[in-house]
Coordinates of C-alpha atoms and ligand atoms in Angstrom, one line a residue:
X25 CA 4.5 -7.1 -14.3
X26 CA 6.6 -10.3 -14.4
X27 CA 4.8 -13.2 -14.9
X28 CA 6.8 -14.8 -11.3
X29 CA 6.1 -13.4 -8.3
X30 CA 8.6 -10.6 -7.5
X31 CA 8.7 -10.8 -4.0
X32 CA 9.5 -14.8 -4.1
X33 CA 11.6 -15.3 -7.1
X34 CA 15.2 -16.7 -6.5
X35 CA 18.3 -14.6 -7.3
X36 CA 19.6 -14.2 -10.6
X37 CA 16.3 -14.1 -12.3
X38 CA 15.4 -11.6 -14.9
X39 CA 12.1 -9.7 -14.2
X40 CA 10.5 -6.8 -16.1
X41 CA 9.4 -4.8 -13.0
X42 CA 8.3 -1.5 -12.8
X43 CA 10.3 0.8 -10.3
X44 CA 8.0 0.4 -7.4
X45 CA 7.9 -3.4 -7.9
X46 CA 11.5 -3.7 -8.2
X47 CA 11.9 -1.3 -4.7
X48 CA 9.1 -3.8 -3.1
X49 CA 12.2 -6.4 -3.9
X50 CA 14.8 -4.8 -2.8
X51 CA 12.1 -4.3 0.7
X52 CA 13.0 -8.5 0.6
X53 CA 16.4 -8.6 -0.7
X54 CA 17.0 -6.7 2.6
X55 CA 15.7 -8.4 5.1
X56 CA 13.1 -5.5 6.0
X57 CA 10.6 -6.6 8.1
X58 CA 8.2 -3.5 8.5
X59 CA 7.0 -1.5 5.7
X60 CA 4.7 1.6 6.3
X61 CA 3.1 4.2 4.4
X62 CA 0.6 7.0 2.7
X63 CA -0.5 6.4 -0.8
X64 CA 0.7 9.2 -2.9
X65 CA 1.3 8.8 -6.8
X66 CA 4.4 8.7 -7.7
X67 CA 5.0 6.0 -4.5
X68 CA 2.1 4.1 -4.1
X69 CA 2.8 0.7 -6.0
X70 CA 5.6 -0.6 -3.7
X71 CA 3.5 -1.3 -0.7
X72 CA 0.5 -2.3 -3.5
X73 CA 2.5 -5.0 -4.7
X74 CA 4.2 -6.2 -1.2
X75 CA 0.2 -6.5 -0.1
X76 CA -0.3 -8.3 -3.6
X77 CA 2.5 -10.8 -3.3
X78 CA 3.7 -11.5 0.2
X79 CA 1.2 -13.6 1.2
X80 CA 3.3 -16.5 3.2
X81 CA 6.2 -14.0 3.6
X82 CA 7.6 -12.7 6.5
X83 CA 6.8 -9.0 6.7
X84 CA 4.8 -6.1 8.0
X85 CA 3.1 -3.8 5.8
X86 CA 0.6 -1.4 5.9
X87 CA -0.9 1.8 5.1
X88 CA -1.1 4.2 7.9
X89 CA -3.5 7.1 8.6
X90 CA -0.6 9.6 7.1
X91 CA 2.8 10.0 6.5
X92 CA 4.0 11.4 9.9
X93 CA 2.5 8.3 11.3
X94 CA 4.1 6.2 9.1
X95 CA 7.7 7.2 9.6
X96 CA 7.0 7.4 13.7
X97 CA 6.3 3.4 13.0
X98 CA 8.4 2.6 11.2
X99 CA 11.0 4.2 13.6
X100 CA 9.7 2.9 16.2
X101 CA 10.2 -0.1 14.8
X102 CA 14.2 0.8 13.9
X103 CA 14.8 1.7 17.5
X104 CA 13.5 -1.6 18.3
X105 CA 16.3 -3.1 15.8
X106 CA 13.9 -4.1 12.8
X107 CA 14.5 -3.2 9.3
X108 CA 12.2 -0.6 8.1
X109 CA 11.3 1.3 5.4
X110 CA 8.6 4.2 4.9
X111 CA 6.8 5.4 2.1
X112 CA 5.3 8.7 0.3
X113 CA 5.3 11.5 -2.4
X114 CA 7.3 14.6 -2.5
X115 CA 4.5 16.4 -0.2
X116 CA 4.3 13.5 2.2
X117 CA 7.9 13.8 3.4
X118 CA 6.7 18.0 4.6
X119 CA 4.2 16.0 6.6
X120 CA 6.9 14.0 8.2
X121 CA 9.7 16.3 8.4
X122 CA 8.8 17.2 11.7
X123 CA 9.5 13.7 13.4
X124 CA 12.2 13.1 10.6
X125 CA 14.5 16.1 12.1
X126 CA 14.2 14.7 15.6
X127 CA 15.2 10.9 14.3
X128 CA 18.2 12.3 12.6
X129 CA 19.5 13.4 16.4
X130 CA 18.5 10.5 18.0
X131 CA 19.6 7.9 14.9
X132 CA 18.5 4.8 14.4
X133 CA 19.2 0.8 14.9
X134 CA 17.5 -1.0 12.3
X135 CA 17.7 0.1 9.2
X136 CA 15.5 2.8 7.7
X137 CA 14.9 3.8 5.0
X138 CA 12.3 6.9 3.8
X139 CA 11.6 6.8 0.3
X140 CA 10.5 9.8 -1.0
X141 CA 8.8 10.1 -4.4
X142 CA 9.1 13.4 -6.2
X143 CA 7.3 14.7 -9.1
X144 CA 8.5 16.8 -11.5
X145 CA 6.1 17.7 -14.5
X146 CA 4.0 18.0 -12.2
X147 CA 2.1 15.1 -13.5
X148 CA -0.4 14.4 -10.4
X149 CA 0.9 16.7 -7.5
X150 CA 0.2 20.1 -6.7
X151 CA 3.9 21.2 -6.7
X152 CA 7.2 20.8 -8.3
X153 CA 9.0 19.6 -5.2
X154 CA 12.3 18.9 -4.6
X155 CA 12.5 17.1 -1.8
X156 CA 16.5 17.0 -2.0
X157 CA 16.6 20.0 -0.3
X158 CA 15.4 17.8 2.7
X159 CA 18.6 16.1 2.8
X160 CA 20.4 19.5 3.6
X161 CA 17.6 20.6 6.3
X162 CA 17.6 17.1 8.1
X163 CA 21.3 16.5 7.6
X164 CA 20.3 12.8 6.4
X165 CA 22.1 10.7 3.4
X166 CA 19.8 10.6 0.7
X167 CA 20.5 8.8 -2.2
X168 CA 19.1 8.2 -5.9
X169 CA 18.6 5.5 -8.5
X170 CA 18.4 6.0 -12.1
X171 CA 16.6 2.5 -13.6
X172 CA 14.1 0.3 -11.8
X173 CA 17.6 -2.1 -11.6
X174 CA 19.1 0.4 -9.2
X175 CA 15.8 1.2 -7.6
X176 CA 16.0 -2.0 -6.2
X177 CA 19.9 -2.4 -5.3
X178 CA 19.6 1.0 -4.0
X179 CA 16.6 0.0 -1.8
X180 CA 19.6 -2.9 -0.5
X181 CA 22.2 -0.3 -0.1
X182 CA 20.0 2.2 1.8
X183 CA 18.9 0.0 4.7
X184 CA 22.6 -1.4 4.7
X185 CA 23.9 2.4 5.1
X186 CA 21.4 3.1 7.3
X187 CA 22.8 0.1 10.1
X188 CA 26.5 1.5 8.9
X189 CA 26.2 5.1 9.9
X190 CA 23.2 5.1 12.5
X191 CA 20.9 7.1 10.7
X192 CA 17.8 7.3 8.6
X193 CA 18.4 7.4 5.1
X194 CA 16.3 9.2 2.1
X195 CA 16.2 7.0 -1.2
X196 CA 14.8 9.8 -3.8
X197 CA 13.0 8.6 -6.5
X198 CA 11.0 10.4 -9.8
X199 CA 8.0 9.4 -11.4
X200 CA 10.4 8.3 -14.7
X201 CA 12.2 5.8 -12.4
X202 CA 9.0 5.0 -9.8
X203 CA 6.9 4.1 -12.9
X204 CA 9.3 2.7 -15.5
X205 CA 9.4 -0.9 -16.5
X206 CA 12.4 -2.6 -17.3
X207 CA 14.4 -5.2 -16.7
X208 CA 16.2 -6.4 -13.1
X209 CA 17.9 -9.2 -11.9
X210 CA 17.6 -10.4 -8.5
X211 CA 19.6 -10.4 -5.8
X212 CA 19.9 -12.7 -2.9
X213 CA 16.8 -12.7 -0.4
X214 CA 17.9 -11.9 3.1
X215 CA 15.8 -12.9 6.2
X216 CA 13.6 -10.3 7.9
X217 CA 15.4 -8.5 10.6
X218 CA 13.1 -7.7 13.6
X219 CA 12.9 -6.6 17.1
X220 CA 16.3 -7.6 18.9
X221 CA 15.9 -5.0 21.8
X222 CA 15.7 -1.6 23.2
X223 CA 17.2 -0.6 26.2
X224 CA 16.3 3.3 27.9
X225 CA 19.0 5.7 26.8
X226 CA 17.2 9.1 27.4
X227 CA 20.5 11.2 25.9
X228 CA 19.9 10.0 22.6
X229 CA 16.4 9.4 22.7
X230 CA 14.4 12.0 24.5
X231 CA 14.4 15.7 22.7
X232 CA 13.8 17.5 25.7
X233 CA 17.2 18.1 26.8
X234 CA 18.6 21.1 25.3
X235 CA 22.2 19.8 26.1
X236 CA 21.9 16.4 24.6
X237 CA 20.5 17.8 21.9
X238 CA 23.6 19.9 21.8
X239 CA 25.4 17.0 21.8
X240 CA 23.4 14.8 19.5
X241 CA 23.8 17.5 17.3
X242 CA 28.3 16.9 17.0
X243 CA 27.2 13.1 16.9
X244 CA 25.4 13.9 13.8
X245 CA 27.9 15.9 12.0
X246 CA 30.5 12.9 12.8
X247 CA 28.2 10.2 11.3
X248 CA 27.6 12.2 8.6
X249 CA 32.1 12.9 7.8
X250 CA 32.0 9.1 7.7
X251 CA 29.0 8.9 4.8
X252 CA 31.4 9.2 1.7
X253 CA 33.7 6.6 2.8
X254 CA 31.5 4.4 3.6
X255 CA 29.7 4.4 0.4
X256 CA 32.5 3.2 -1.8
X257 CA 31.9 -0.5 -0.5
X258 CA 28.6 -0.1 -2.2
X259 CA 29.8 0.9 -5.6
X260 CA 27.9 4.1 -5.6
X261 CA 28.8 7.3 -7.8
X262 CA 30.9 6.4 -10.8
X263 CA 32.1 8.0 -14.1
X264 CA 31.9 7.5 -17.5
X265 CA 33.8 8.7 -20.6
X266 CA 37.5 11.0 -20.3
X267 CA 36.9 13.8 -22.2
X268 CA 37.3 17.4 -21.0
X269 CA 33.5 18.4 -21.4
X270 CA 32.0 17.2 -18.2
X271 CA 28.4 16.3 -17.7
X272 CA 27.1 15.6 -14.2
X273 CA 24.3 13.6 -14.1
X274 CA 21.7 12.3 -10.9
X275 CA 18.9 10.0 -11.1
X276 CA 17.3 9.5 -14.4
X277 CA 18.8 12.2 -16.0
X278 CA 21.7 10.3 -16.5
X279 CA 18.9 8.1 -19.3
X280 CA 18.5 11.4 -20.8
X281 CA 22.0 11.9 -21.3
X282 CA 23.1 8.6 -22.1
X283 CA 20.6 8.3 -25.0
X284 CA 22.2 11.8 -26.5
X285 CA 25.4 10.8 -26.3
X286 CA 24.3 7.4 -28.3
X287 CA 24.1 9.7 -30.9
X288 CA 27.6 11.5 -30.6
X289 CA 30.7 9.0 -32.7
X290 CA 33.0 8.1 -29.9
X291 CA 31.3 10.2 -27.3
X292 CA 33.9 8.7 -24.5
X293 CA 36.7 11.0 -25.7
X294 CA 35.1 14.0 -25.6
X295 CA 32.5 13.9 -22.9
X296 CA 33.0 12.8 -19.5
X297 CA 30.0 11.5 -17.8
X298 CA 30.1 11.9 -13.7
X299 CA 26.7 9.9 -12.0
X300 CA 26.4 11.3 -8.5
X301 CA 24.4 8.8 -7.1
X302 CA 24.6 9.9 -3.4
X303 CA 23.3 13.1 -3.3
X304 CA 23.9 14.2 0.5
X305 CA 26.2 14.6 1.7
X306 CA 28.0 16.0 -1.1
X307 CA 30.6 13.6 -2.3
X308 CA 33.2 15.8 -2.2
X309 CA 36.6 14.0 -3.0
X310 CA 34.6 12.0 -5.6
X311 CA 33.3 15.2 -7.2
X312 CA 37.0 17.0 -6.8
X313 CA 38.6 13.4 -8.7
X314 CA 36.3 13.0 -11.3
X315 CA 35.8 16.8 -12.5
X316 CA 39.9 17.3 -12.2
X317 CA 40.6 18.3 -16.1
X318 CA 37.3 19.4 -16.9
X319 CA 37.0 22.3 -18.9
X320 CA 33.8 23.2 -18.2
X321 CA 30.8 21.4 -16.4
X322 CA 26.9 20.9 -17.5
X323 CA 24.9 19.8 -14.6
X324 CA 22.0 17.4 -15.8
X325 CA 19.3 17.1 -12.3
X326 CA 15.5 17.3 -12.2
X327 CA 14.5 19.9 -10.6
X328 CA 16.0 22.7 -8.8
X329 CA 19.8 23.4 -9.5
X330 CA 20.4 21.8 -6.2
X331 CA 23.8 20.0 -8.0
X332 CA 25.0 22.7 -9.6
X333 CA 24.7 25.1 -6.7
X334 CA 26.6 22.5 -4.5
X335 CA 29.6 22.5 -7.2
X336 CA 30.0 25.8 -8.0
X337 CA 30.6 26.0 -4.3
X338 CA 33.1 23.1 -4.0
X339 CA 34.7 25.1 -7.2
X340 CA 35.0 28.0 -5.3
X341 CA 35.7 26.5 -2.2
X342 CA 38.3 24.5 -3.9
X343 CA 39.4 27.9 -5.9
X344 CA 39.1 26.1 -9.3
X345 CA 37.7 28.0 -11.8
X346 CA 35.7 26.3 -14.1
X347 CA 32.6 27.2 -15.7
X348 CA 29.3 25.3 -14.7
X349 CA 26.0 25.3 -16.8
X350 CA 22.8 24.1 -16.7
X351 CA 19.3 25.6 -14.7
X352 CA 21.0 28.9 -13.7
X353 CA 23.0 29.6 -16.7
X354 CA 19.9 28.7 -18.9
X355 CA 21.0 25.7 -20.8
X356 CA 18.1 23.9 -19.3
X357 CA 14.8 25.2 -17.7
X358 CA 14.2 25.1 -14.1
X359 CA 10.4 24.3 -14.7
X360 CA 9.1 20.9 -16.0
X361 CA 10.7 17.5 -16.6
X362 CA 13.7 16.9 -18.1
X363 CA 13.6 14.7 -21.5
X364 CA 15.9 14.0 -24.3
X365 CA 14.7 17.0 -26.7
X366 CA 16.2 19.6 -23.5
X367 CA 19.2 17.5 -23.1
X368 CA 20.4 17.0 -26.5
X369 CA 20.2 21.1 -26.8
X370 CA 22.2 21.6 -23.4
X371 CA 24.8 18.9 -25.0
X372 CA 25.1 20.6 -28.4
X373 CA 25.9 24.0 -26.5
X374 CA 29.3 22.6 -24.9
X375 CA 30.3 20.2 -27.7
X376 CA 30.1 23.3 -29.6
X377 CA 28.2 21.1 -32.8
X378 CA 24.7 20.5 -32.7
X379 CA 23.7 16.8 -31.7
X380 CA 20.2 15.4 -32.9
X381 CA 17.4 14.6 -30.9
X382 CA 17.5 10.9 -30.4
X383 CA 14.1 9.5 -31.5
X384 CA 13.1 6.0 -32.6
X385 CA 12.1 4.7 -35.8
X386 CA 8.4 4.9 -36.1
X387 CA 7.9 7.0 -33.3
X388 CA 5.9 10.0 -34.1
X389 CA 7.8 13.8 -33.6
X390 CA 5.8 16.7 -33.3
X391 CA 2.2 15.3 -32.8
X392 CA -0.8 18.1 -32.0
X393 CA -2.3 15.7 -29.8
X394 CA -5.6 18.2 -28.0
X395 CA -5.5 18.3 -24.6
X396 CA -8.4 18.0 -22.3
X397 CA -8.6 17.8 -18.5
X398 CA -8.8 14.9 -16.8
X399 CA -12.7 13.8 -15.6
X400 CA -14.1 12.3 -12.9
X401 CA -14.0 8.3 -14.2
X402 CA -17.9 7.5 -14.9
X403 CA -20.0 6.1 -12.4
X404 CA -18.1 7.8 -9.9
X405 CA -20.3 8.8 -6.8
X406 CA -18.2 11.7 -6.3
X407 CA -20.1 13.4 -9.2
X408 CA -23.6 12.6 -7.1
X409 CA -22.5 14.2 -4.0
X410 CA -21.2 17.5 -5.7
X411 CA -24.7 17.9 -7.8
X412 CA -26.4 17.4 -4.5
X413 CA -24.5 20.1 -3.0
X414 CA -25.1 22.5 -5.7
X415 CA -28.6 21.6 -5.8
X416 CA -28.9 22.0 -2.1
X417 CA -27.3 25.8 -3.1
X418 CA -29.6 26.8 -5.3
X419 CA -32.8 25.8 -3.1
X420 CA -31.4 27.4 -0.3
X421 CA -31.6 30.6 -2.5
X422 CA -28.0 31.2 -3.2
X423 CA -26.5 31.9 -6.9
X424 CA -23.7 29.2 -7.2
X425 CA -20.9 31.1 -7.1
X426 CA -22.1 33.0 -4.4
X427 CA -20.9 29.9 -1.7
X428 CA -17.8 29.3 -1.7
X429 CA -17.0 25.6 -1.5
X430 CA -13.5 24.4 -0.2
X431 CA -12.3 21.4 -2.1
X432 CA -9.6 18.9 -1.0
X433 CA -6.8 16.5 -2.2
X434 CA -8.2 13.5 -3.8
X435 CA -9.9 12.6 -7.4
X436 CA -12.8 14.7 -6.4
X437 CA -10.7 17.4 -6.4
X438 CA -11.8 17.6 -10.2
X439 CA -14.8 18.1 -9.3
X440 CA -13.1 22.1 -10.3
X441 CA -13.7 21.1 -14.3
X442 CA -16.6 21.6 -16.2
X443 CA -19.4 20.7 -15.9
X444 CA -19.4 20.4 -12.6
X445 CA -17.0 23.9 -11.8
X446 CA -17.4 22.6 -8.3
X447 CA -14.5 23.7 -5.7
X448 CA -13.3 27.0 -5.6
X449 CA -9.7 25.8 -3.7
X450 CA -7.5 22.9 -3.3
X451 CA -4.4 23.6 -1.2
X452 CA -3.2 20.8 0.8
X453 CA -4.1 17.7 2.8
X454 CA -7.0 18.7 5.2
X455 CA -7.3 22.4 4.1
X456 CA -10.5 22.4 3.4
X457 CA -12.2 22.8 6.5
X458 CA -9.5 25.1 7.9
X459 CA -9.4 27.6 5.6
X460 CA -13.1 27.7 5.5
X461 CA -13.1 28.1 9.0
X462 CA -10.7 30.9 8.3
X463 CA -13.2 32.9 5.8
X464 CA -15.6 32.8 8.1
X465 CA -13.8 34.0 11.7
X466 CA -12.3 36.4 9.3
X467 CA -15.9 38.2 8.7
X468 CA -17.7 36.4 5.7
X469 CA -21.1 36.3 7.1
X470 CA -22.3 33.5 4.5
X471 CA -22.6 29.8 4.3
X472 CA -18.9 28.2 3.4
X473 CA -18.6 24.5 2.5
X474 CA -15.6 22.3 2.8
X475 CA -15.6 19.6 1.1
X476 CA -12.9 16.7 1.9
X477 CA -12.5 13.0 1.2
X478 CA -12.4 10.2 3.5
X479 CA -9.0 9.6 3.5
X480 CA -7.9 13.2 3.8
X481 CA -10.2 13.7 6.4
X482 CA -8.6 10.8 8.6
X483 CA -5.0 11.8 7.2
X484 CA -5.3 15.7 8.1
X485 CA -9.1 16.5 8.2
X486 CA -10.2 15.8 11.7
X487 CA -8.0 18.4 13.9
X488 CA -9.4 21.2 11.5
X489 CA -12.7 19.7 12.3
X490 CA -11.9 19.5 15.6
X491 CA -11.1 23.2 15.6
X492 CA -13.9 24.6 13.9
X493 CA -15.9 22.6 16.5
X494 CA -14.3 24.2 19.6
X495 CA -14.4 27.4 18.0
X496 CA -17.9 27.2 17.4
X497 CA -17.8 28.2 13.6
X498 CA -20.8 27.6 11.4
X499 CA -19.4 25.4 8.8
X500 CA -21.0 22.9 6.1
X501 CA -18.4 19.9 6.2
X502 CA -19.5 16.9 3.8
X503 CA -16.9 14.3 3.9
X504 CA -16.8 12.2 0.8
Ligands
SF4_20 S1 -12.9 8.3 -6.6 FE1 -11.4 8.6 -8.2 S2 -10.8 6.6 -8.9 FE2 -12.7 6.4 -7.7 S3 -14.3 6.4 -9.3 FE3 -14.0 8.5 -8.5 S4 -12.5 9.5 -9.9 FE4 -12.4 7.3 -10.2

């Protein structure tokens, strides 16, 4: 963290600012007035540090009870005319998808933007989810920044898109860009943009109407023909290099590529380097303009080929026929982050000459480092409440592994190590107490625990609850 306050530093000031500190900038550089959210690592520190540094500013910003809720603010707060912007991890955006497919028919009027933080690794989240495949399902522009620098003019360019075009818009991040420090310049601070007015308009606004929604549905498609012109204002999507080898990068993949190629003597002759930076729609005359001449195509994304897929159909589509590798053709695995040992092996295979690894002096290659799984930190009262439980097991007579105990999303979901060897599941936000409920209506005729944290419980916990309540199943519940 810079040693000036991020949020209230002029423009043209150089901070080192870690991605989510540099998007909590570009949330003032914007003029956004509300700010919502779930916490969710890799997300949480961009509405930790507006809370941390706004004081005097003005803004609105605040955890909500879960993501759904979140974006439902924070559109409200659009329709209204205010600048808004929403927060949450890769699994917090299937939370809201169900509002966010409804706001892409009925648009918006202040900017929003959703930022959705993905995980690949998975370093602290239960799946490997791209969430770029939401783009496709919700037919809403997502875009993606590779460097804490862009993270912040992206965070600019989103809310600005989002007034140009009418709709949400998805800024995708990863935990390499989210949690990376480096340095960024300001920009100029814009002032908050906030209610101007809302006036009834039940066609675009009310979902009930099968034929509005029919027609929402052709608005939609319209705004989104207009997407790749309007982007060129912003600068977005450019191209590197003008040789024939062509490597299409997103996000921060195009760090892993770049520091290869640092390694390659006059790399610009023989590599082109395309950086798709807006990643729905397509950008399909940019794509068709900057691959023309390419002999073949390596496709550099974390994590699903969603790139590649969407270029070998423009190839096809286009009837070109050049060849495209990367995660379907095996030059680079479709499990697990990217990183500059993968890359510089994908490179190698379609320069045709093997490039080195790029690795700093005195950093250390190949060290056996053990592993051991993360504990509960000490002190931590979550430790208390699981002995009592399995105390409480074993004077009630059971073995303890004869109840099975439902575990939740949340630190004490480690309560599954040793010694502990606590929780038998942990599935999803609020689980816990509904798939218990489901053991037992499905015939298991012994005790079940759930066991669920506070904030889980609030977030997704209580209908479950609610359920097993008016169902009248015989469940332990011990909210944490
Ligand atoms: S709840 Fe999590 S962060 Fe808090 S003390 Fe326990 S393990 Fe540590």
């Amino acid at each position: 963290m810079s040693v000036l306050n991020p949020l209230k530093a002029p423009a043209g000031v150089r901070l080192a600012l870690m991605g989510n500190e540099a998007i909590a900038r570009g949330v003032i550089e914007s003029g956004t007035y509300v700010v919502t959210g779930y916490p969710g690592t890799p997300s949480s520190e961009v509405l930790m540090t507006l809370h941390e540094y706004s004081e005097g500013l003005d803004l609105y910003a605040e955890w909500a009870v879960n993501e759904r809720v979140a974006f439902e603010i924070a559109l409200g707060a659009s329709l209204g005319g205010a600048r808004s912007l929403v927060t949450m991890k890769g699994p917090g955006f299937n939370v809201a998808s169900d509002p966010i497919l409804s706001a892409a028919y009925s648009g918006v009027n202040g900017g929003l933007t959703i930022l959705v933080a993905d995980d690949p690794g998975p370093i602290t989240t239960q799946t490997e989810q791209d969430s770029r495949w939401y783009a496709k399902l919700s037919k809403l522009p997502m875009i993606t920044p590779s460097s804490p620098q862009e993270a912040k003019d992206f965070t600019v360019v989103s809310q600005l898109l989002s007034e140009d075009v009418m709709l949400p818009v998805i800024l995708r991040t990863t935990t390499r860009v989210n949690h990376a420090v480096s340095e960024v310049i300001t920009g100029d601070v814009r002032p908050p943009k906030k209610y101007r007015e809302f006036r009834k308009d039940p066609p675009r606004y009310v979902r009930a109407g099968m034929a509005w929604n029919l027609e929402r549905h052709k608005w939609l498609n319209n705004q989104l023909k207009t997407v790749e012109g309007l982007v060129r204002k912003y600068g977005l999507n450019k191209v590197w290099g003008e040789g024939s080898s062509c490597v299409v990068v997103e996000g921060v993949s195009y760090n892993y590529v770049m520091e290869v190629l640092s390694r390659v003597e006059s790399w610009e002759r023989k590599i082109r380097v395309v950086k798709v930076d807006v990643l729905y729609p397509i950008p399909r005359n940019f794509l068709l303009d900057s691959l023309s001449g390419c002999k073949e195509i390596l496709v550099v994304e974390e994590l699903d080929p969603y790139l590649e897929e969407s270029i070998k159909a423009l190839l096809q589509d286009q009837d070109l026929r050049i060849k495209v590798f990367g995660k379907l053709s095996g030059y680079l695995p479709l499990e697990g982050e990217l990183n500059t040992r993968v890359v510089s092996q994908a490179v190698s295979r379609i320069l045709g000459h093997e490039v080195a690894e790029p690795y700093h002096d005195g950093m250390i290659k190949d060290l056996e480092v053990p592993t051991r799984p993360p504990p509960l930190c000490p002190g931590c009262p979550h430790r208390n409440s699981y002995i009592a439980m399995l105390l409480g097991i074993a004077k009630a007579g059971y073995k303890r592994d004869e109840i099975p105990v439902f575990g939740d999303i949340g630190c004490y979901a480690l309560s599954v190590n040793p010694p502990l060897n606590a929780i038998w599941t942990e599935h999803s936000m609020g689980a816990s107490i509904s798939m218990a409920m489901g053991l037992k209506v499905g015939g298991f005729d012994k005790p079940v625990i759930a066991t669920i944290g506070d904030s889980t419980f609030f977030h997704a916990g209580i209908q479950p609850l609610i359920e097993a309540v008016n169902k009248r199943v015989d469940l332990l519940v011990l909210v944490l």
